[in-house]
CSV table of C-alpha atoms in Angstrom, one decimal:
chain,number,residue,atom,x,y,z
A,1,UNK,CA,202.8,-13.0,-70.0
A,2,UNK,CA,201.1,-16.0,-71.2
A,3,UNK,CA,202.6,-17.8,-74.3
A,4,UNK,CA,199.3,-17.2,-76.2
A,5,UNK,CA,199.6,-13.5,-75.5
A,6,UNK,CA,203.3,-13.5,-76.6
A,7,UNK,CA,202.3,-15.3,-79.8
A,8,UNK,CA,199.7,-12.7,-80.6
A,9,UNK,CA,202.1,-9.8,-80.0
A,10,UNK,CA,205.0,-11.2,-82.0
A,11,UNK,CA,203.1,-11.3,-85.3
A,12,UNK,CA,199.8,-9.6,-84.7
A,13,UNK,CA,197.7,-12.8,-84.8
A,14,UNK,CA,196.7,-15.6,-82.6
A,15,UNK,CA,197.2,-19.1,-84.1
A,16,UNK,CA,196.2,-22.6,-83.1
A,17,UNK,CA,199.9,-23.2,-82.3
A,18,UNK,CA,199.8,-20.3,-79.8
A,19,UNK,CA,196.8,-21.7,-78.1
A,20,UNK,CA,198.0,-25.3,-77.7
A,21,UNK,CA,201.3,-24.1,-76.2
A,22,UNK,CA,199.2,-23.3,-73.1
A,23,UNK,CA,199.0,-27.1,-72.3
A,24,UNK,CA,202.7,-27.2,-71.7
A,25,UNK,CA,202.7,-23.9,-69.9
A,26,UNK,CA,200.1,-25.3,-67.5
A,27,UNK,CA,202.1,-28.5,-67.1
A,28,UNK,CA,205.3,-26.6,-66.4
A,29,UNK,CA,203.5,-24.5,-63.8
A,30,UNK,CA,202.1,-27.5,-61.9
A,31,UNK,CA,198.5,-27.4,-62.9
A,32,UNK,CA,198.5,-30.7,-64.8
A,33,UNK,CA,200.7,-33.7,-65.5
A,34,UNK,CA,201.2,-35.5,-68.8
A,35,UNK,CA,201.1,-39.3,-68.8
A,36,UNK,CA,201.7,-41.5,-71.8
A,37,UNK,CA,200.1,-44.9,-71.5
A,38,UNK,CA,197.8,-47.3,-73.3
A,39,UNK,CA,198.8,-45.9,-76.7
A,40,UNK,CA,197.4,-42.5,-75.8
A,41,UNK,CA,198.4,-39.3,-73.9
A,42,UNK,CA,196.6,-38.4,-70.8
A,43,UNK,CA,196.4,-35.1,-69.0
A,44,UNK,CA,196.0,-35.3,-65.3
A,45,UNK,CA,194.5,-32.4,-63.4
A,46,UNK,CA,196.6,-31.5,-60.4
A,47,UNK,CA,194.8,-28.4,-59.3
A,48,UNK,CA,192.7,-25.5,-60.6
A,49,UNK,CA,194.5,-23.0,-62.8
A,50,UNK,CA,195.4,-19.7,-61.2
A,51,UNK,CA,194.3,-18.0,-64.4
A,52,UNK,CA,195.7,-14.7,-65.6
A,53,UNK,CA,192.7,-14.1,-67.9
A,54,UNK,CA,189.1,-15.3,-68.2
A,55,UNK,CA,189.8,-17.2,-71.4
A,56,UNK,CA,192.7,-19.1,-69.8
A,57,UNK,CA,190.3,-20.4,-67.1
A,58,UNK,CA,187.6,-21.1,-69.6
A,59,UNK,CA,189.9,-23.2,-71.8
A,60,UNK,CA,191.4,-25.1,-68.8
A,61,UNK,CA,188.0,-25.8,-67.3
A,62,UNK,CA,186.5,-26.9,-70.7
A,63,UNK,CA,189.4,-29.3,-71.3
A,64,UNK,CA,188.8,-31.1,-68.0
A,65,UNK,CA,185.1,-31.0,-68.3
A,66,UNK,CA,185.7,-34.0,-70.6
A,67,UNK,CA,187.8,-35.8,-67.9
A,68,UNK,CA,187.0,-39.0,-66.1
A,69,UNK,CA,188.1,-40.3,-62.7
A,70,UNK,CA,190.6,-43.2,-62.9
A,71,UNK,CA,191.0,-46.1,-60.5
A,72,UNK,CA,193.4,-44.0,-58.4
A,73,UNK,CA,190.8,-41.2,-58.0
A,74,UNK,CA,192.7,-38.9,-60.4
A,75,UNK,CA,190.8,-36.6,-62.8
A,76,UNK,CA,192.3,-37.4,-66.2
A,77,UNK,CA,191.4,-36.7,-69.8
A,78,UNK,CA,192.7,-38.6,-72.8
A,79,UNK,CA,194.0,-36.4,-75.7
A,80,UNK,CA,192.4,-38.9,-78.1
A,81,UNK,CA,189.0,-38.3,-76.5
A,82,UNK,CA,189.3,-34.5,-77.1
A,83,UNK,CA,190.0,-35.0,-80.8
A,84,UNK,CA,187.2,-33.4,-82.9
A,85,UNK,CA,185.6,-32.0,-79.7
A,86,UNK,CA,188.0,-29.2,-78.6
A,87,UNK,CA,188.6,-27.2,-81.8
A,88,UNK,CA,185.7,-24.9,-81.0
A,89,UNK,CA,187.3,-24.0,-77.6
A,90,UNK,CA,190.6,-23.4,-79.3
A,91,UNK,CA,188.9,-21.1,-81.8
A,92,UNK,CA,187.0,-19.3,-79.0
A,93,UNK,CA,190.3,-18.7,-77.2
A,94,UNK,CA,191.8,-17.2,-80.3
A,95,UNK,CA,188.8,-14.9,-80.6
A,96,UNK,CA,189.2,-13.8,-77.0
A,97,UNK,CA,192.9,-13.1,-77.4
A,98,UNK,CA,192.3,-11.1,-80.5
A,99,UNK,CA,189.5,-9.2,-78.7
A,100,UNK,CA,191.9,-8.5,-75.8
A,101,UNK,CA,194.4,-6.7,-78.1
A,102,UNK,CA,191.8,-5.1,-80.4
A,103,UNK,CA,192.8,-1.4,-80.9
A,104,UNK,CA,196.0,-1.8,-78.9
A,105,UNK,CA,198.5,-2.7,-81.5
A,106,UNK,CA,198.1,-0.2,-84.3
A,107,UNK,CA,197.0,3.4,-84.2
A,108,UNK,CA,193.4,3.6,-85.3
A,109,UNK,CA,193.7,6.6,-87.6
A,110,UNK,CA,196.5,4.9,-89.6
A,111,UNK,CA,194.6,1.6,-89.7
A,112,UNK,CA,191.8,3.6,-91.4
A,113,UNK,CA,194.3,5.3,-93.7
A,114,UNK,CA,195.8,2.0,-94.8
A,115,UNK,CA,192.4,0.4,-95.4
A,116,UNK,CA,191.2,3.4,-97.3
A,117,UNK,CA,194.3,3.6,-99.4
A,118,UNK,CA,194.1,-0.1,-100.3
A,119,UNK,CA,190.4,0.3,-101.3
A,120,UNK,CA,191.2,3.3,-103.4
A,121,UNK,CA,193.9,1.4,-105.2
A,122,UNK,CA,191.6,-1.5,-106.1
A,123,UNK,CA,188.8,0.9,-107.1
A,124,UNK,CA,191.4,2.7,-109.2
A,125,UNK,CA,192.3,-0.6,-110.9
A,126,UNK,CA,188.6,-1.4,-111.7
A,127,UNK,CA,188.1,2.2,-112.8
A,128,UNK,CA,191.0,1.8,-115.2
A,129,UNK,CA,189.3,-1.1,-116.9
A,130,UNK,CA,186.0,0.8,-117.1
A,131,UNK,CA,187.7,3.9,-118.6
A,132,UNK,CA,189.5,1.8,-121.2
A,133,UNK,CA,186.2,0.1,-122.1
A,134,UNK,CA,184.4,3.4,-122.5
A,135,UNK,CA,187.0,4.8,-124.8
A,136,UNK,CA,186.7,1.7,-127.0
A,137,UNK,CA,182.9,1.7,-127.1
A,138,UNK,CA,179.8,2.0,-124.9
A,139,UNK,CA,178.9,-1.6,-125.5
A,140,UNK,CA,182.4,-3.0,-124.9
A,141,UNK,CA,184.0,-4.0,-121.6
A,142,UNK,CA,187.8,-4.4,-121.5
A,143,UNK,CA,188.0,-7.6,-119.4
A,144,UNK,CA,191.7,-7.9,-119.7
A,145,UNK,CA,192.0,-4.7,-117.7
A,146,UNK,CA,190.8,-6.5,-114.6
A,147,UNK,CA,193.8,-8.8,-114.8
A,148,UNK,CA,195.9,-5.9,-113.4
A,149,UNK,CA,193.9,-6.1,-110.2
A,150,UNK,CA,195.1,-9.6,-109.4
A,151,UNK,CA,198.8,-8.9,-108.9
A,152,UNK,CA,197.8,-5.7,-107.1
A,153,UNK,CA,195.8,-7.8,-104.6
A,154,UNK,CA,198.8,-10.2,-104.2
A,155,UNK,CA,201.1,-7.3,-103.5
A,156,UNK,CA,198.7,-5.9,-100.9
A,157,UNK,CA,198.5,-9.3,-99.1
A,158,UNK,CA,202.2,-9.8,-99.1
A,159,UNK,CA,202.8,-6.3,-97.8
A,160,UNK,CA,200.3,-6.9,-95.0
A,161,UNK,CA,202.1,-10.2,-94.1
A,162,UNK,CA,205.5,-8.5,-94.1
A,163,UNK,CA,204.2,-5.6,-92.0
A,164,UNK,CA,202.7,-7.8,-89.3
A,165,UNK,CA,205.1,-10.7,-89.2
A,166,UNK,CA,208.4,-9.1,-90.2
A,167,UNK,CA,210.1,-9.7,-86.8
A,168,UNK,CA,209.1,-13.3,-86.8
A,169,UNK,CA,210.2,-14.1,-90.3
A,170,UNK,CA,213.7,-15.4,-91.0
A,171,UNK,CA,216.0,-13.3,-93.2
A,172,UNK,CA,215.6,-15.8,-96.0
A,173,UNK,CA,211.8,-15.7,-95.9
A,174,UNK,CA,211.8,-11.9,-95.7
A,175,UNK,CA,213.9,-11.8,-98.9
A,176,UNK,CA,211.6,-14.2,-100.7
A,177,UNK,CA,208.4,-12.2,-99.7
A,178,UNK,CA,210.1,-8.9,-100.7
A,179,UNK,CA,211.1,-10.4,-104.0
A,180,UNK,CA,207.6,-11.7,-104.7
A,181,UNK,CA,206.1,-8.4,-103.6
A,182,UNK,CA,208.4,-6.5,-106.0
A,183,UNK,CA,207.5,-8.9,-108.8
A,184,UNK,CA,203.7,-8.6,-108.1
A,185,UNK,CA,204.0,-4.8,-108.1
A,186,UNK,CA,206.0,-4.8,-111.3
A,187,UNK,CA,203.5,-7.1,-112.9
A,188,UNK,CA,200.5,-4.9,-112.0
A,189,UNK,CA,202.3,-1.9,-113.4
A,190,UNK,CA,203.5,-3.5,-116.6
A,191,UNK,CA,200.1,-5.0,-117.1
A,192,UNK,CA,198.6,-1.5,-117.4
A,193,UNK,CA,201.2,-0.7,-120.0
A,194,UNK,CA,200.7,-3.7,-122.2
A,195,UNK,CA,197.0,-4.5,-121.8
A,196,UNK,CA,195.8,-1.2,-123.2
A,197,UNK,CA,196.0,-0.5,-126.9
A,198,UNK,CA,198.2,2.6,-127.6
A,199,UNK,CA,195.5,4.2,-129.6
A,200,UNK,CA,193.1,4.0,-126.7
A,201,UNK,CA,195.3,5.6,-124.0
A,202,UNK,CA,198.4,7.6,-124.3
A,203,UNK,CA,201.8,6.5,-123.0
A,204,UNK,CA,201.7,9.3,-120.4
A,205,UNK,CA,198.3,8.2,-119.1
A,206,UNK,CA,199.3,4.6,-118.9
A,207,UNK,CA,202.5,5.5,-117.0
A,208,UNK,CA,200.4,7.5,-114.4
A,209,UNK,CA,198.0,4.6,-114.1
A,210,UNK,CA,200.8,2.0,-113.7
A,211,UNK,CA,202.6,4.0,-111.0
A,212,UNK,CA,199.4,4.7,-109.0
A,213,UNK,CA,198.2,1.1,-109.1
A,214,UNK,CA,201.6,-0.6,-108.6
A,215,UNK,CA,203.0,1.7,-105.9
A,216,UNK,CA,199.7,2.2,-104.2
A,217,UNK,CA,199.0,-1.5,-103.7
A,218,UNK,CA,202.6,-2.2,-102.5
A,219,UNK,CA,202.7,0.8,-100.0
A,220,UNK,CA,199.2,0.8,-98.5
A,221,UNK,CA,199.8,-2.2,-96.0
A,222,UNK,CA,202.9,-0.4,-94.6
A,223,UNK,CA,200.9,2.7,-93.7
A,224,UNK,CA,199.8,1.0,-90.4
A,225,UNK,CA,201.7,2.5,-87.4
A,226,UNK,CA,202.3,0.6,-84.2
A,227,UNK,CA,201.1,2.1,-80.9
A,228,UNK,CA,203.6,2.9,-78.1
A,229,UNK,CA,202.2,0.0,-76.1
A,230,UNK,CA,202.9,-2.4,-79.0
A,231,UNK,CA,206.4,-1.1,-79.6
A,232,UNK,CA,207.4,-1.5,-76.0
A,233,UNK,CA,206.0,-5.0,-75.7
A,234,UNK,CA,207.4,-6.0,-79.0
A,235,UNK,CA,210.9,-4.7,-78.2
A,236,UNK,CA,211.1,-6.8,-75.0
A,237,UNK,CA,209.8,-9.9,-76.8
A,238,UNK,CA,212.3,-9.5,-79.6
A,239,UNK,CA,215.1,-9.2,-77.1
A,240,UNK,CA,214.0,-12.3,-75.4
A,241,UNK,CA,213.7,-14.2,-78.7
A,242,UNK,CA,217.2,-13.1,-79.8
A,243,UNK,CA,218.5,-14.5,-76.5
A,244,UNK,CA,216.9,-17.8,-77.2
A,245,UNK,CA,218.2,-17.9,-80.7
A,246,UNK,CA,221.8,-16.7,-79.9
A,247,UNK,CA,222.5,-18.0,-76.4
A,248,UNK,CA,225.8,-20.0,-76.1
A,249,UNK,CA,225.7,-23.6,-74.9
A,250,UNK,CA,228.1,-23.0,-72.0
A,251,UNK,CA,225.8,-20.3,-70.6
A,252,UNK,CA,222.8,-22.7,-71.0
A,253,UNK,CA,224.7,-25.4,-69.1
A,254,UNK,CA,225.2,-23.0,-66.3
A,255,UNK,CA,221.5,-22.2,-66.3
A,256,UNK,CA,220.6,-25.9,-66.2
A,257,UNK,CA,222.8,-26.4,-63.2
A,258,UNK,CA,220.8,-23.6,-61.4
A,259,UNK,CA,217.5,-24.8,-62.7
A,260,UNK,CA,217.3,-28.3,-64.2
A,261,UNK,CA,213.8,-27.5,-65.6
A,262,UNK,CA,215.0,-24.4,-67.4
A,263,UNK,CA,214.5,-25.9,-70.9
A,264,UNK,CA,210.9,-26.8,-70.1
A,265,UNK,CA,210.2,-23.4,-68.5
A,266,UNK,CA,211.1,-21.6,-71.8
A,267,UNK,CA,209.8,-24.1,-74.3
A,268,UNK,CA,206.2,-22.9,-74.6
A,269,UNK,CA,207.6,-19.4,-75.3
A,270,UNK,CA,210.2,-20.6,-77.8
A,271,UNK,CA,207.4,-22.3,-79.7
A,272,UNK,CA,205.2,-19.3,-80.1
A,273,UNK,CA,208.3,-17.2,-81.1
A,274,UNK,CA,209.1,-19.6,-83.9
A,275,UNK,CA,212.5,-20.7,-82.4
A,276,UNK,CA,211.6,-24.0,-80.8
A,277,UNK,CA,213.8,-26.0,-83.2
A,278,UNK,CA,216.8,-23.8,-82.5
A,279,UNK,CA,216.1,-24.0,-78.8
A,280,UNK,CA,215.9,-27.8,-78.9
A,281,UNK,CA,219.0,-28.0,-81.0
A,282,UNK,CA,221.0,-26.1,-78.3
A,283,UNK,CA,220.1,-28.7,-75.7
A,284,UNK,CA,220.3,-31.9,-77.7
A,285,UNK,CA,223.8,-32.7,-76.5
A,286,UNK,CA,223.3,-31.6,-72.9
A,287,UNK,CA,222.3,-33.9,-70.1
A,288,UNK,CA,218.9,-33.0,-68.9
A,289,UNK,CA,216.4,-34.3,-66.3
A,290,UNK,CA,212.9,-35.2,-67.7
A,291,UNK,CA,210.2,-32.6,-67.1
A,292,UNK,CA,208.7,-32.8,-63.6
A,293,UNK,CA,205.2,-33.0,-65.2
A,294,UNK,CA,205.9,-36.1,-67.3
A,295,UNK,CA,204.6,-39.4,-65.8
A,296,UNK,CA,205.0,-41.7,-68.9
A,297,UNK,CA,206.9,-44.9,-69.3
A,298,UNK,CA,210.6,-44.9,-70.1
A,299,UNK,CA,211.2,-41.8,-68.1
A,300,UNK,CA,214.8,-42.7,-67.5
A,301,UNK,CA,215.3,-42.5,-71.3
A,302,UNK,CA,213.5,-39.2,-71.7
A,303,UNK,CA,214.8,-37.0,-74.5
A,304,UNK,CA,213.8,-33.9,-76.5
A,305,UNK,CA,212.5,-36.1,-79.4
A,306,UNK,CA,210.0,-37.8,-77.1
A,307,UNK,CA,208.7,-34.4,-75.9
A,308,UNK,CA,208.4,-33.2,-79.5
A,309,UNK,CA,206.4,-36.2,-80.4
A,310,UNK,CA,204.1,-35.8,-77.4
A,311,UNK,CA,203.6,-32.1,-78.1
A,312,UNK,CA,202.9,-32.7,-81.8
A,313,UNK,CA,200.2,-35.3,-81.0
A,314,UNK,CA,198.6,-33.0,-78.4
A,315,UNK,CA,198.5,-30.1,-80.9
A,316,UNK,CA,197.0,-32.3,-83.7
A,317,UNK,CA,194.3,-33.7,-81.5
A,318,UNK,CA,193.2,-30.5,-79.8
A,319,UNK,CA,192.8,-28.6,-83.1
A,320,UNK,CA,191.4,-31.5,-85.3
A,321,UNK,CA,188.1,-30.8,-87.0
A,322,UNK,CA,186.3,-34.0,-88.2
A,323,UNK,CA,185.2,-34.1,-91.8
A,324,UNK,CA,181.4,-33.7,-92.1
A,325,UNK,CA,181.3,-36.2,-94.9
A,326,UNK,CA,183.1,-39.0,-93.0
A,327,UNK,CA,181.7,-38.3,-89.6
A,328,UNK,CA,184.7,-40.1,-88.2
A,329,UNK,CA,186.8,-38.9,-85.2
A,330,UNK,CA,190.5,-38.5,-85.4
A,331,UNK,CA,192.5,-40.7,-83.1
A,332,UNK,CA,195.4,-39.1,-81.3
A,333,UNK,CA,197.1,-42.5,-81.1
A,334,UNK,CA,200.1,-43.9,-82.8
A,335,UNK,CA,201.8,-40.7,-84.2
A,336,UNK,CA,205.5,-40.4,-84.1
A,337,UNK,CA,208.2,-37.8,-85.0
A,338,UNK,CA,207.7,-34.1,-85.6
A,339,UNK,CA,208.8,-31.2,-83.6
A,340,UNK,CA,207.3,-28.2,-81.8
A,341,UNK,CA,203.7,-27.9,-80.6
A,342,UNK,CA,201.6,-28.9,-83.6
A,343,UNK,CA,198.7,-26.5,-84.3
A,344,UNK,CA,196.9,-28.1,-87.3
A,345,UNK,CA,193.6,-26.8,-88.4
A,346,UNK,CA,191.0,-25.7,-86.0
A,347,UNK,CA,187.5,-24.3,-86.3
A,348,UNK,CA,184.2,-24.0,-84.5
A,349,UNK,CA,182.6,-21.4,-82.4
A,350,UNK,CA,182.4,-20.7,-78.7
A,351,UNK,CA,183.2,-22.7,-75.5
A,352,UNK,CA,180.4,-25.1,-76.2
A,353,UNK,CA,182.1,-28.3,-77.4
């Protein structure tokens, strides 16, 4: 499974970060080398990619269509030269991945049920405001009644986030989102009770409206049901992620002895699963060889911090979209620090950069 596919499955969406992880996947599989020189990062093409999917080949070929031949006859492309030119390709890859899994993750009937239920809740909220207005007078509109729709929308959005990204969220973030979801639902319900004058709508009517609007907006996102395919894929990926998160250092030392490149083999996947910092922390005190794909200076002093800096710069440059007002291109040079594969921004259409 490609890292970008795993990133899509773990949370139901394909991000810039998932796409840029492919650079290090290709490097680790011998398709390209990474060279840091002249205050920039260069990608050297070693061979054509043995692509798993059409979009993988399209992205790889598009990246090296910007390459030049250096004095040694090597086909290389500077990351800085891709800045502002490659975001459309990143976006096209995301679109292709989303299309690949369209209809495979959630049962279609339940998708429709969730969408219908959400729409009915919002219509119900608007109808509540209209009904209140009509009871007050034919020429009056109760604008305050619309305020109740706002927390209902927030509750629906938070519910959708929790439903799709629950397995990727940390326990702390889950609790925060659940707390905000509860607060938004409560606010939508309480708003109905207090925004309507008691002489316009009875207490019983307001309670029914409050329960329907609040409970409906909170529950509707969770009506989506995963397919058997999605559950089987997700269970395996979660097991893999739990291993990366919980593996003991002595076991990792043994794996490094068997495969000195083990850390780099796993790193693109650790990144899309949201555990790259935990994965790096487990290896920070272990003696490791530099990755075989790295050609930069100071190779004898290679460490995890250096790889983090390189990966962050690559991610920033590949997903950078220049401002239309400034017309200036982002330079991938001179950035330090950071961790993980940076996926910042990204827009554009098609493989036509």
